[in-house]
XYZ file of C-alpha atoms in Angstrom:
597
model
C 14.599 7.766 19.285
C 11.768 7.201 21.790
C 10.826 3.599 22.401
C 7.405 2.387 21.297
C 5.349 -0.455 22.778
C 2.533 -2.551 21.334
C -0.037 -0.519 23.288
C 1.404 2.860 22.382
C 0.398 4.823 19.271
C 3.306 5.522 16.952
C 4.377 9.119 16.409
C 4.680 9.902 12.723
C 6.471 12.720 10.966
C 3.670 14.061 8.794
C 4.540 14.448 5.123
C 2.939 17.087 2.925
C 0.066 15.526 0.981
C 1.367 16.838 -2.340
C 4.742 15.177 -1.733
C 3.104 11.851 -0.891
C 1.058 11.864 -4.107
C 4.108 12.849 -6.153
C 6.169 9.998 -4.673
C 3.395 7.474 -5.168
C 2.926 8.320 -8.835
C 6.674 8.223 -9.469
C 6.286 4.431 -9.353
C 4.247 4.599 -12.572
C 7.201 5.932 -14.589
C 8.699 2.511 -15.492
C 5.315 1.518 -16.918
C 4.813 4.523 -19.216
C 4.129 2.421 -22.316
C 1.687 0.118 -20.496
C -0.096 3.101 -18.953
C -0.307 4.699 -22.430
C -1.977 1.520 -23.705
C -4.444 1.659 -20.821
C -5.174 5.306 -21.620
C -5.837 4.471 -25.290
C -8.262 1.742 -24.249
C -9.938 4.146 -21.838
C -10.140 6.719 -24.632
C -12.239 4.278 -26.643
C -14.539 3.641 -23.661
C -14.909 7.367 -22.907
C -15.583 8.162 -26.566
C -18.377 5.580 -26.775
C -19.940 6.801 -23.507
C -19.889 10.390 -24.744
C -21.452 9.436 -28.081
C -24.361 7.465 -26.613
C -26.456 10.545 -25.562
C -25.773 12.142 -28.955
C -27.120 9.025 -30.660
C -30.263 9.284 -28.483
C -30.767 12.870 -29.599
C -30.134 11.899 -33.234
C -32.602 9.035 -33.015
C -35.359 11.182 -31.508
C -34.942 14.426 -33.472
C -33.998 12.902 -36.841
C -35.122 9.298 -37.318
C -38.202 9.099 -35.071
C -39.388 12.609 -35.971
C -39.036 11.743 -39.688
C -40.370 8.158 -39.176
C -37.166 6.742 -40.694
C -37.401 3.191 -39.249
C -34.599 1.790 -41.394
C -32.214 4.563 -40.362
C -33.257 4.036 -36.714
C -32.399 0.304 -36.911
C -29.055 1.048 -38.547
C -28.304 3.588 -35.826
C -29.313 1.046 -33.162
C -27.015 -1.576 -34.707
C -24.120 0.881 -34.732
C -24.747 1.729 -31.059
C -24.736 -1.973 -30.081
C -21.537 -2.646 -32.044
C -19.497 0.237 -30.596
C -20.718 -0.587 -27.072
C -19.510 -4.182 -27.465
C -16.106 -2.833 -28.529
C -16.222 -0.528 -25.483
C -16.909 -3.486 -23.156
C -13.948 -5.437 -24.577
C -11.616 -2.450 -24.210
C -12.841 -1.841 -20.659
C -12.200 -5.456 -19.670
C -8.736 -5.408 -21.236
C -7.643 -2.171 -19.565
C -8.791 -3.406 -16.122
C -6.628 -6.541 -16.457
C -3.668 -4.550 -17.731
C -3.910 -1.994 -14.938
C -4.239 -4.709 -12.295
C -0.957 -6.210 -13.525
C 0.776 -2.805 -13.381
C -0.546 -2.170 -9.861
C 0.596 -5.561 -8.617
C 4.117 -4.947 -9.980
C 4.246 -1.542 -8.286
C 3.194 -2.984 -4.922
C 5.883 -5.665 -5.238
C 8.438 -2.909 -5.950
C 7.361 -0.786 -2.958
C 7.313 -3.774 -0.606
C 10.745 -4.909 -1.805
C 12.230 -1.413 -1.452
C 10.766 -1.069 2.037
C 12.085 -4.492 3.069
C 15.572 -3.772 1.714
C 15.649 -0.366 3.384
C 14.583 -1.751 6.772
C 17.366 -4.352 6.558
C 19.888 -1.510 6.320
C 18.638 0.254 9.442
C 20.651 -0.025 12.635
C 19.848 -2.124 15.702
C 18.506 1.035 17.350
C 15.579 1.087 14.913
C 14.561 -2.453 15.876
C 15.297 -1.893 19.568
C 12.774 0.947 19.712
C 9.690 -0.599 18.094
C 7.898 -3.980 18.192
C 8.556 -6.290 15.232
C 4.813 -6.672 14.652
C 4.522 -2.969 13.861
C 7.330 -3.234 11.321
C 5.564 -6.179 9.673
C 2.324 -4.155 9.611
C 3.994 -1.540 7.417
C 5.540 -4.038 4.990
C 2.331 -6.024 4.529
C -0.813 -4.157 5.604
C 0.132 -0.610 4.667
C 1.530 -1.597 1.256
C -1.582 -3.656 0.481
C -3.708 -0.593 1.239
C -2.212 1.164 -1.789
C -3.678 -1.402 -4.191
C -6.966 0.400 -4.869
C -5.221 3.754 -4.928
C -2.999 2.921 -7.906
C -5.745 1.079 -9.768
C -8.275 3.846 -9.230
C -5.842 6.613 -10.126
C -5.404 5.373 -13.693
C -8.576 3.404 -14.408
C -10.927 5.896 -12.712
C -9.241 9.249 -12.062
C -7.986 9.940 -15.582
C -11.090 8.773 -17.495
C -13.417 10.522 -15.041
C -11.504 13.794 -15.362
C -11.498 13.507 -19.175
C -15.189 12.591 -19.175
C -16.032 15.486 -16.878
C -14.203 18.031 -19.035
C -15.646 16.609 -22.249
C -19.199 16.609 -20.846
C -18.905 20.233 -19.695
C -17.647 21.254 -23.164
C -20.497 19.348 -24.859
C -23.150 20.814 -22.520
C -21.831 24.363 -23.120
C -21.898 23.788 -26.891
C -25.455 22.432 -26.648
C -26.857 25.248 -24.466
C -24.821 27.687 -22.383
C -27.678 28.634 -20.040
C -28.511 25.028 -19.115
C -24.808 24.283 -18.686
C -24.289 27.139 -16.219
C -27.409 26.177 -14.242
C -26.193 22.566 -13.958
C -22.929 23.768 -12.336
C -24.529 25.998 -9.702
C -24.203 23.484 -6.802
C -20.596 22.504 -7.585
C -18.804 25.291 -5.598
C -20.747 24.407 -2.411
C -19.801 20.745 -2.826
C -16.086 21.531 -3.148
C -16.081 23.643 0.032
C -17.817 20.953 2.101
C -15.540 18.207 0.747
C -12.443 20.182 1.757
C -13.787 20.577 5.297
C -14.548 16.860 5.551
C -11.092 15.904 4.216
C -9.268 17.631 7.104
C -11.118 15.547 9.698
C -11.024 12.393 7.592
C -7.234 12.295 7.197
C -6.581 12.612 10.933
C -9.058 9.855 11.744
C -7.571 7.427 9.228
C -4.106 8.161 10.615
C -5.363 7.177 14.061
C -6.954 4.006 12.650
C -3.630 2.973 11.048
C -1.863 3.462 14.360
C -4.430 1.345 16.215
C -4.212 -1.323 13.505
C -0.432 -1.352 13.917
C -0.868 -1.742 17.694
C -3.084 -4.775 17.138
C -0.598 -6.511 14.835
C 2.266 -5.718 17.194
C 0.315 -7.163 20.136
C -0.547 -10.356 18.209
C 3.055 -10.893 17.081
C 4.477 -10.295 20.549
C 2.071 -12.621 22.352
C 2.313 -15.441 19.812
C 6.107 -15.157 19.857
C 5.963 -15.566 23.640
C 3.155 -18.137 23.668
C 5.193 -20.513 25.863
C 5.499 -17.837 28.530
C 1.795 -16.994 28.208
C 0.759 -20.629 28.649
C 3.363 -21.326 31.341
C 1.873 -18.619 33.555
C -1.732 -19.413 32.490
C -2.038 -15.825 31.281
C -4.375 -16.522 28.360
C -7.253 -14.624 29.982
C -5.028 -11.624 30.643
C -3.738 -11.464 27.056
C -7.293 -12.004 25.734
C -8.509 -9.049 27.780
C -5.642 -6.969 26.458
C -6.482 -8.026 22.908
C -10.150 -7.114 23.460
C -9.134 -3.650 24.650
C -6.955 -3.128 21.572
C -9.761 -4.369 19.285
C -12.196 -1.980 20.965
C -9.816 0.929 20.327
C -9.346 -0.218 16.712
C -13.091 -0.583 16.193
C -13.804 2.864 17.662
C -11.114 4.447 15.482
C -12.493 2.713 12.363
C -16.075 3.776 13.047
C -14.997 7.396 13.536
C -12.954 7.332 10.314
C -15.719 5.576 8.363
C -18.337 8.088 9.550
C -16.196 10.941 8.279
C -15.544 9.167 4.968
C -19.230 8.357 4.493
C -20.024 12.066 4.367
C -18.555 12.270 0.848
C -21.357 10.266 -0.784
C -24.317 12.167 0.727
C -22.700 15.495 -0.157
C -22.338 14.455 -3.805
C -25.819 12.904 -4.008
C -27.472 15.962 -2.465
C -25.615 18.239 -4.886
C -26.534 15.905 -7.761
C -30.199 15.824 -6.764
C -30.535 19.558 -6.215
C -28.642 20.307 -9.424
C -30.828 17.908 -11.449
C -34.054 19.480 -10.097
C -32.792 22.961 -11.062
C -31.892 21.738 -14.585
C -35.296 20.044 -15.033
C -37.106 23.179 -13.899
C -35.091 25.526 -16.071
C -35.082 23.096 -19.030
C -38.873 22.912 -19.072
C -39.016 26.710 -19.126
C -36.686 26.801 -22.140
C -38.712 24.030 -23.796
C -41.946 26.025 -23.399
C -40.334 29.059 -25.016
C -39.134 26.886 -27.922
C -35.510 27.716 -27.244
C -34.607 24.004 -27.105
C -36.025 20.797 -28.611
C -37.258 17.680 -26.792
C -34.343 15.675 -28.164
C -31.852 18.261 -26.900
C -33.429 18.220 -23.397
C -33.343 14.378 -23.286
C -29.710 14.387 -24.423
C -28.836 17.149 -21.942
C -30.424 15.190 -19.092
C -28.292 12.204 -20.094
C -25.207 14.407 -20.045
C -26.201 15.689 -16.595
C -25.991 12.094 -15.334
C -22.672 11.736 -17.122
C -21.528 14.966 -15.443
C -22.383 13.914 -11.895
C -21.327 10.271 -12.194
C -17.616 11.209 -12.688
C -17.928 13.637 -9.780
C -19.286 10.765 -7.679
C -16.390 8.587 -8.832
C -13.883 11.378 -8.224
C -15.231 11.899 -4.712
C -14.901 8.162 -4.166
C -11.316 8.335 -5.426
C -10.649 11.334 -3.198
C -12.108 9.419 -0.279
C -9.913 6.444 -1.176
C -6.899 8.750 -1.419
C -7.545 10.194 2.045
C -8.193 6.721 3.485
C -4.904 5.363 2.188
C -2.863 8.519 2.631
C -2.108 7.392 6.192
C -0.716 4.088 4.861
C 1.499 5.898 2.354
C 2.676 8.266 5.103
C 3.708 5.319 7.281
C 5.584 3.682 4.394
C 7.494 6.796 3.365
C 8.182 7.737 6.989
C 10.172 4.495 7.314
C 11.843 4.972 3.916
C 12.940 8.460 4.962
C 14.769 7.156 8.037
C 18.438 7.298 7.192
C 20.446 4.308 8.452
C 22.600 5.249 11.432
C 25.213 2.804 10.205
C 26.021 3.004 6.503
C 28.983 3.153 4.173
C 30.598 6.514 3.665
C 30.804 7.784 0.095
C 34.548 7.231 0.128
C 34.397 3.914 2.033
C 37.214 1.513 1.212
C 37.085 -2.221 0.668
C 38.395 -4.026 3.713
C 41.271 -6.256 2.596
C 41.747 -9.731 4.026
C 41.777 -9.265 7.781
C 44.856 -10.294 9.759
C 43.175 -9.629 13.097
C 44.868 -6.692 14.854
C 42.225 -4.799 16.835
C 42.736 -1.452 18.568
C 40.382 0.681 20.673
C 41.522 4.276 21.175
C 39.700 6.432 23.736
C 36.330 4.917 22.812
C 33.224 6.385 24.422
C 29.740 5.111 23.637
C 26.145 5.505 24.794
C 22.889 4.070 23.462
C 21.179 7.343 24.355
C 22.170 10.617 25.942
C 21.144 9.556 29.431
C 23.749 6.917 30.240
C 27.303 6.351 28.986
C 27.941 2.624 28.470
C 31.673 2.700 27.602
C 34.064 5.268 29.058
C 37.484 5.895 27.513
C 38.166 2.281 26.467
C 41.735 1.642 25.312
C 43.309 -1.672 24.343
C 45.359 -3.305 21.605
C 44.890 -6.912 20.466
C 47.378 -8.729 18.252
C 46.302 -11.020 15.434
C 45.592 -14.512 16.714
C 45.021 -13.493 20.329
C 42.051 -14.812 22.306
C 40.504 -12.139 24.480
C 37.916 -12.970 27.134
C 35.548 -10.277 28.339
C 34.105 -10.800 31.820
C 32.179 -8.680 34.250
C 28.709 -8.093 35.645
C 25.600 -7.867 33.451
C 25.318 -4.478 31.775
C 29.004 -3.651 32.197
C 29.519 -3.146 28.432
C 30.993 -6.475 27.254
C 28.534 -7.055 24.404
C 28.753 -3.390 23.448
C 32.506 -3.755 22.837
C 32.070 -6.623 20.369
C 29.154 -4.786 18.719
C 31.470 -1.858 18.047
C 34.093 -4.175 16.508
C 31.480 -5.387 14.004
C 30.215 -1.799 13.684
C 26.658 -2.552 14.650
C 26.860 0.847 16.306
C 29.146 3.855 15.796
C 31.255 5.189 18.650
C 30.391 8.556 20.174
C 34.083 9.437 20.192
C 37.378 7.650 19.712
C 38.383 5.029 17.147
C 37.963 1.304 16.545
C 40.724 0.029 14.251
C 41.196 -3.343 12.559
C 44.590 -3.813 10.928
C 44.947 -0.030 11.041
C 41.636 0.606 9.236
C 38.989 2.597 11.062
C 35.866 0.395 10.906
C 33.778 3.471 10.033
C 35.877 4.052 6.893
C 35.443 0.621 5.270
C 32.504 -0.995 3.520
C 30.298 -2.864 5.986
C 29.867 -5.918 3.782
C 33.630 -6.425 3.387
C 34.106 -5.995 7.146
C 31.343 -8.239 8.500
C 31.803 -10.948 5.866
C 35.181 -11.711 7.477
C 33.725 -12.048 10.960
C 32.040 -14.927 12.666
C 29.510 -13.859 15.257
C 27.621 -16.126 17.613
C 25.367 -13.931 19.683
C 23.889 -14.675 23.075
C 20.398 -14.798 21.553
C 20.620 -17.915 19.379
C 18.348 -17.469 16.362
C 17.491 -20.239 13.906
C 15.350 -19.753 10.825
C 12.493 -22.012 9.776
C 13.880 -24.578 7.336
C 16.308 -27.478 7.544
C 19.294 -27.772 9.854
C 21.521 -27.839 6.778
C 20.095 -24.517 5.552
C 20.631 -22.924 8.968
C 24.285 -23.970 9.122
C 24.843 -22.908 5.490
C 23.804 -19.372 6.495
C 27.405 -18.915 7.613
C 28.628 -19.507 4.054
C 25.921 -19.451 1.402
C 27.945 -21.369 -1.204
C 29.129 -24.086 1.215
C 28.999 -27.719 0.084
C 27.319 -30.447 2.099
C 30.760 -31.790 3.026
C 31.800 -28.389 4.445
C 28.588 -28.204 6.446
C 29.117 -31.648 7.948
C 32.746 -30.809 8.744
C 31.672 -27.649 10.597
C 28.990 -29.562 12.495
C 31.524 -32.178 13.555
C 33.922 -29.491 14.754
C 31.083 -28.013 16.815
C 30.180 -31.513 18.084
C 26.684 -31.109 16.649
C 26.987 -33.949 14.123
C 26.079 -36.778 16.508
C 22.783 -35.339 17.723
C 21.876 -34.151 14.195
C 22.266 -37.672 12.818
C 19.892 -38.976 15.504
C 17.116 -36.697 14.224
C 14.485 -38.216 11.843
C 15.987 -36.739 8.654
C 19.463 -35.826 9.851
C 20.680 -32.600 8.278
C 17.457 -32.356 6.242
C 15.313 -32.253 9.384
C 12.941 -29.286 9.289
C 12.902 -27.005 12.291
C 10.415 -24.257 13.013
C 11.137 -20.588 13.600
C 13.769 -20.121 16.335
C 14.211 -23.908 16.449
C 11.919 -24.259 19.451
C 11.633 -28.049 19.015
C 15.335 -28.381 19.749
C 16.871 -27.975 23.174
C 18.622 -24.704 23.969
C 21.973 -26.490 23.909
C 21.257 -28.082 20.507
C 20.300 -24.701 19.065
C 23.558 -23.215 20.306
C 25.581 -26.046 18.790
C 23.939 -25.458 15.390
C 24.627 -21.726 15.672
C 28.206 -22.521 16.627
C 28.588 -24.726 13.538
C 27.211 -21.844 11.462
C 29.906 -19.535 12.849
C 32.588 -22.184 12.249
C 31.541 -22.601 8.629
C 32.174 -18.912 7.943
C 35.888 -19.514 8.742
C 36.183 -15.936 10.063
C 39.359 -13.943 10.645
C 37.784 -12.405 13.753
C 35.549 -14.589 15.882
C 33.054 -13.245 18.405
C 31.440 -15.646 20.879
C 28.862 -14.059 23.152
C 27.960 -16.559 25.898
C 28.547 -19.358 23.397
C 28.374 -22.122 25.998
C 25.903 -20.596 28.436
C 23.165 -23.176 27.916
C 25.192 -26.307 27.186
C 25.413 -29.069 29.744
C 28.754 -29.862 31.383
C 29.443 -32.953 29.240
C 28.671 -31.136 25.984
C 30.640 -28.127 27.172
C 33.828 -30.190 27.452
C 33.395 -31.336 23.836
C 32.646 -27.820 22.618
C 35.656 -26.441 24.451
C 37.870 -28.742 22.372
C 36.192 -27.448 19.223
C 36.605 -23.858 20.398
C 40.307 -24.351 21.109
C 40.765 -25.777 17.612
C 38.788 -22.894 16.113
C 40.575 -20.132 18.019
C 43.993 -21.043 16.642
C 45.224 -18.594 14.002
C 42.397 -16.090 14.394
C 41.592 -13.177 16.679
C 38.792 -14.074 19.055
C 36.639 -12.233 21.559
C 34.835 -14.490 24.015
C 32.196 -13.211 26.430
C 31.464 -15.619 29.254
C 29.930 -15.507 32.704
C 31.120 -19.049 33.373
C 34.745 -18.241 34.113
C 35.881 -21.869 33.918
C 35.443 -21.676 30.125
C 37.937 -18.849 29.552
C 40.898 -19.759 31.743
C 43.050 -20.506 28.698
C 42.425 -17.119 27.050
C 45.577 -15.144 26.199
C 44.165 -12.166 28.060
C 41.105 -11.462 30.138
C 39.524 -7.999 30.255
C 37.467 -7.341 33.377
C 34.776 -4.827 32.418
C 32.853 -2.947 35.075
C 30.908 0.313 34.943
C 31.914 0.874 31.326
C 35.658 0.664 31.952
C 38.392 -1.977 31.745
C 39.223 -2.396 35.432
C 41.674 -5.298 35.098
C 43.634 -6.917 32.258
C 45.842 -10.031 32.118
C 45.753 -13.804 31.818
C 44.050 -16.052 34.372
C 47.089 -16.598 36.563
C 48.041 -12.917 36.589
C 44.542 -11.809 37.560
C 44.293 -14.457 40.269
C 47.537 -13.189 41.800
C 46.175 -9.632 41.771
C 43.285 -10.766 43.980
C 41.046 -8.078 42.570
C 37.641 -8.135 40.845
C 38.402 -11.199 38.712
C 39.728 -13.122 41.705
C 36.546 -12.421 43.666
C 34.323 -13.377 40.720
C 36.213 -16.617 40.151
C 36.262 -17.598 43.818
C 32.569 -16.857 44.246
C 31.732 -19.106 41.265
C 34.101 -21.795 42.539
C 32.452 -21.756 45.974
C 28.979 -21.834 44.410
C 29.845 -24.855 42.265
C 31.575 -26.541 45.205
C 28.508 -26.055 47.428
C 26.259 -27.273 44.619
C 28.282 -30.479 44.298
C 28.141 -30.974 48.086
C 24.366 -30.732 48.016
């Protein structure tokens, strides 16, 4: 999958328009009864609207012509009464349809959110988070008018249009045919406009996504922006993106605005032709004045639905791009998912085996090359080596965040690709290099390791991670609110909280990726005691660049260039005087020189 940046337009797999509409309207199925009620209410409104011109004709040709004032008043009273009923029904159906639409949007947004959560790391690695958020929020919101209009406008307008045509034909066939003469030209022009319109709204959606991605990225890195006094630079970048967005919107809007003039011109020309031909028929006595007045009213009723339908069509084209972007994400199949015959992972003992494992993030570069090792339950394995050697990739494969290109990863004899992900990962404790805390309290962040944990269990885990003392010094202790990513805490404090979260999970396999990289020397000594206590009785994989922290590991794997170059405990590797020996001695000399300074 090609990577996408905040300044780069997303490439979409275009979906056939018919398929998009079909999928959108499938969301109406659970609300069949409610939609039926809305249709009944609309039927009342349409019926009253269709009767109004007939009542005008009746009043002119019957009651006024015969000077029947009493009958005219009774007719007027009836018209007022049924129009009041029509107004009530119209108000009721709008509220009901708004509720249905809101429920549908909630369903779509929830489905999209759940689906995105199932996608692999590769999906998130290749696109900015802001663009993902744009689809969940902005694109889903764009469907609001589409669903509302489709039921409250499309159906009644189509019914009205058909009914009006039938009535006009029954009243006078010649006038009816004349009134339809401009319709074929309108349909041809609208089709031509639609082709351009759809492409332009697709481009606008992409530019809008770029803007949201740019905003999210720069606000997420606001400390870097301010640290380097780069506000002017980011403002200029934002202005450029806004200019592109504005240009795309104006182009799309210009194309969309062609719908209204086309309909109005057709309406105007058609009305003039009907007036001209109607007067001719009136002079010959073929039609009455009342019939011509009624027919003119029906002409307005004929073109008004067409105007509304063109508006709906315009709305459909405008929001088609949003629907495309939503379904394009929903159609992405997760790279990592349970097989149909996936088994439940039983309670893990902790035996881990890699057999001839090869892996690459893309086809250009192989990250792991023929990795083979066997780890017994309860062993502590340290992974060391230069940046980019493949250490983190190994632990990612154990947790099956990625699938191997070839070979096998086995836990207690079970291939990790053959077991259910939830039952595998729920028995692992993972503390990644990138410490992430959620907005909320410290207690809630630690409880993320075990959602049903008691306060006592949380405090116990925090004490084991030596986080309890600094937590209690905070204004509200464990109930202290922290913002997203915990930026008000020091890096070391954030890592201690994340460590307590991993401890609380009481995992059978523990993965620590640079767990002590940002903790001061004094705190590190305390955490090391907690780690030693935690490592007992469970299989552990510890990634560390600070080699002093992993000297007590049962075995140390030296990873370089995607291969295990050396394997053994600290003493064995030091005697070999190979890669590990050189790494350790270089760090020792660096620290020794630092102390001397």
